[in-house]
Amino acid sequence: DFVSNAAIVLFGYLMRSTGFLREEHIAGMRLLTFSICLPILIFTTLWTAQLEADILTLALVSAVMHVGILTLTYASCAAVKNPGKRGYLTMSCQGLGMAYCYGAVMDNFGASGMAAVVLVELGGNIWLTIVGNGVLASLWRAPPPPKESR
């Protein structure tokens, strides 16, 4: 809820402003959070969830749906004249805010609902975000500035 999230932010601010949390701690915290704890959370959530065979089709549907989203987004954003705005417009058209629903899904549907969300992520959203947007970013990068003549 809002109060606990605000308390976490306030606690982090106080730790940073008092010097308890220093700049050199950030790299270790980032490694611990995203390279160790997050994969363990995803693995244990999927491992302990009671999955029915029907839910595995969700991964396939997600993959097909996200390929369609990427194709439609690419086709519509290719017409944008300014290449510097294409990448931002592409990501905003895809609605890459799935992570904001995790708390609501966990509260309302429990571990099975969270497993379904993770399957949607692994089935298509992660590939769309990493591969699809990576390809589009490389295709639509701004041209290099002209070299100055000497």
Short mmCIF file of C-alpha atoms in Angstrom, two decimals:
data_model
loop_
_atom_site.label_atom_id
_atom_site.label_comp_id
_atom_site.label_asym_id
_atom_site.label_seq_id
_atom_site.Cartn_x
_atom_site.Cartn_y
_atom_site.Cartn_z
CA ASP A 1 0.00 0.00 0.00
CA PHE A 2 0.95 3.65 -0.26
CA VAL A 3 2.06 4.10 3.34
CA SER A 4 4.54 1.21 3.29
CA ASN A 5 5.98 2.34 -0.06
CA ALA A 6 6.31 5.91 1.20
CA ALA A 7 7.98 4.62 4.37
CA ILE A 8 10.53 2.68 2.30
CA VAL A 9 11.35 5.77 0.24
CA LEU A 10 11.62 7.91 3.37
CA PHE A 11 13.83 5.29 5.06
CA GLY A 12 16.13 5.21 2.02
CA TYR A 13 16.31 9.00 1.97
CA LEU A 14 17.21 9.12 5.67
CA MET A 15 19.87 6.44 5.26
CA ARG A 16 21.37 8.35 2.32
CA SER A 17 21.23 11.79 3.94
CA THR A 18 22.80 10.59 7.22
CA GLY A 19 25.66 8.93 5.36
CA PHE A 20 24.71 5.41 6.47
CA LEU A 21 24.19 4.46 2.83
CA ARG A 22 27.10 5.65 0.67
CA GLU A 23 27.71 5.68 -3.07
CA GLU A 24 30.04 2.66 -2.92
CA HIS A 25 27.21 0.54 -1.45
CA ILE A 26 24.94 0.99 -4.49
CA ALA A 27 26.76 -1.45 -6.80
CA GLY A 28 26.60 -4.25 -4.23
CA MET A 29 22.94 -3.57 -3.47
CA ARG A 30 22.12 -3.58 -7.18
CA LEU A 31 23.94 -6.90 -7.64
CA LEU A 32 22.16 -8.44 -4.65
CA THR A 33 18.73 -7.18 -5.68
CA PHE A 34 18.65 -7.80 -9.42
CA SER A 35 21.20 -10.59 -9.95
CA ILE A 36 20.44 -12.76 -6.92
CA CYS A 37 17.17 -11.96 -5.15
CA LEU A 38 14.96 -11.24 -8.17
CA PRO A 39 15.85 -14.47 -10.05
CA ILE A 40 15.32 -16.45 -6.82
CA LEU A 41 11.92 -14.80 -6.33
CA ILE A 42 10.85 -15.59 -9.90
CA PHE A 43 12.10 -19.20 -9.65
CA THR A 44 10.45 -19.91 -6.28
CA THR A 45 7.18 -18.29 -7.36
CA LEU A 46 7.02 -20.45 -10.48
CA TRP A 47 8.21 -23.56 -8.63
CA THR A 48 5.65 -23.34 -5.81
CA ALA A 49 2.64 -22.24 -7.87
CA GLN A 50 0.00 -24.80 -8.72
CA LEU A 51 -0.08 -24.61 -12.51
CA GLU A 52 -2.65 -26.26 -14.69
CA ALA A 53 -1.73 -27.37 -18.21
CA ASP A 54 -4.06 -24.74 -19.67
CA ILE A 55 -1.96 -21.92 -18.26
CA LEU A 56 1.11 -22.98 -20.24
CA THR A 57 -0.70 -21.97 -23.42
CA LEU A 58 -0.58 -18.47 -21.98
CA ALA A 59 3.15 -18.33 -22.75
CA LEU A 60 2.50 -19.17 -26.41
CA VAL A 61 -0.38 -16.70 -26.67
CA SER A 62 1.83 -14.06 -25.05
CA ALA A 63 4.65 -14.68 -27.54
CA VAL A 64 2.30 -14.41 -30.53
CA MET A 65 0.59 -11.33 -29.10
CA HIS A 66 3.88 -9.53 -28.44
CA VAL A 67 5.23 -10.26 -31.92
CA GLY A 68 2.02 -8.71 -33.25
CA ILE A 69 2.43 -5.68 -30.97
CA LEU A 70 6.03 -5.22 -32.10
CA THR A 71 5.06 -5.49 -35.78
CA LEU A 72 2.16 -3.05 -35.46
CA THR A 73 4.26 -0.60 -33.44
CA TYR A 74 7.14 -0.76 -35.90
CA ALA A 75 4.81 -0.17 -38.85
CA SER A 76 3.07 2.77 -37.23
CA CYS A 77 6.17 4.43 -35.75
CA ALA A 78 8.23 4.07 -38.93
CA ALA A 79 6.29 7.00 -40.37
CA VAL A 80 7.59 9.38 -37.68
CA LYS A 81 9.87 11.84 -39.42
CA ASN A 82 12.18 12.59 -36.49
CA PRO A 83 14.32 9.46 -35.88
CA GLY A 84 15.22 10.65 -32.39
CA LYS A 85 11.59 10.36 -31.29
CA ARG A 86 10.85 6.93 -32.77
CA GLY A 87 12.35 4.89 -29.93
CA TYR A 88 10.50 6.77 -27.20
CA LEU A 89 7.26 6.64 -29.15
CA THR A 90 7.70 2.91 -29.78
CA MET A 91 8.12 2.10 -26.10
CA SER A 92 5.22 4.32 -25.03
CA CYS A 93 2.95 2.69 -27.65
CA GLN A 94 3.78 -0.76 -26.29
CA GLY A 95 2.78 0.10 -22.74
CA LEU A 96 5.84 -1.39 -21.07
CA GLY A 97 4.51 -0.90 -17.55
CA MET A 98 3.68 -4.52 -16.72
CA ALA A 99 5.70 -4.40 -13.50
CA TYR A 100 3.20 -2.00 -11.95
CA CYS A 101 0.53 -4.72 -11.86
CA TYR A 102 2.57 -7.23 -9.80
CA GLY A 103 1.37 -6.02 -6.41
CA ALA A 104 -2.30 -5.96 -7.43
CA VAL A 105 -2.07 -9.43 -8.98
CA MET A 106 -0.38 -10.88 -5.89
CA ASP A 107 -2.96 -9.32 -3.55
CA ASN A 108 -5.97 -10.44 -5.58
CA PHE A 109 -4.94 -13.75 -7.16
CA GLY A 110 -2.06 -15.08 -5.03
CA ALA A 111 0.80 -17.24 -6.28
CA SER A 112 -1.16 -18.72 -9.22
CA GLY A 113 -1.99 -15.26 -10.54
CA MET A 114 1.61 -14.16 -10.11
CA ALA A 115 2.76 -17.29 -11.98
CA ALA A 116 0.45 -16.34 -14.86
CA VAL A 117 1.91 -12.82 -14.98
CA VAL A 118 5.45 -14.21 -14.94
CA LEU A 119 4.55 -16.58 -17.81
CA VAL A 120 3.27 -13.60 -19.81
CA GLU A 121 6.55 -11.83 -19.10
CA LEU A 122 8.72 -14.83 -20.00
CA GLY A 123 6.54 -15.80 -22.97
CA GLY A 124 6.69 -12.53 -24.79
CA ASN A 125 7.12 -9.30 -22.89
CA ILE A 126 10.76 -9.83 -21.93
CA TRP A 127 11.67 -10.76 -25.52
CA LEU A 128 9.77 -7.78 -26.89
CA THR A 129 11.53 -5.46 -24.49
CA ILE A 130 15.06 -6.81 -24.84
CA VAL A 131 15.23 -8.11 -28.39
CA GLY A 132 12.50 -6.19 -30.19
CA ASN A 133 13.30 -2.80 -28.74
CA GLY A 134 17.03 -3.48 -29.07
CA VAL A 135 16.63 -4.13 -32.78
CA LEU A 136 14.41 -1.07 -33.22
CA ALA A 137 16.84 1.09 -31.26
CA SER A 138 19.69 0.02 -33.52
CA LEU A 139 17.63 0.60 -36.66
CA TRP A 140 16.31 3.97 -35.56
CA ARG A 141 19.35 5.44 -33.85
CA ALA A 142 20.11 9.00 -34.68
CA PRO A 143 22.69 9.48 -37.44
CA PRO A 144 26.16 10.33 -36.19
CA PRO A 145 27.08 14.00 -36.24
CA PRO A 146 29.13 15.09 -39.23
CA LYS A 147 32.87 15.09 -38.66
CA GLU A 148 34.53 18.44 -38.64
CA SER A 149 37.01 19.04 -41.42
CA ARG A 150 40.49 20.07 -40.33
#
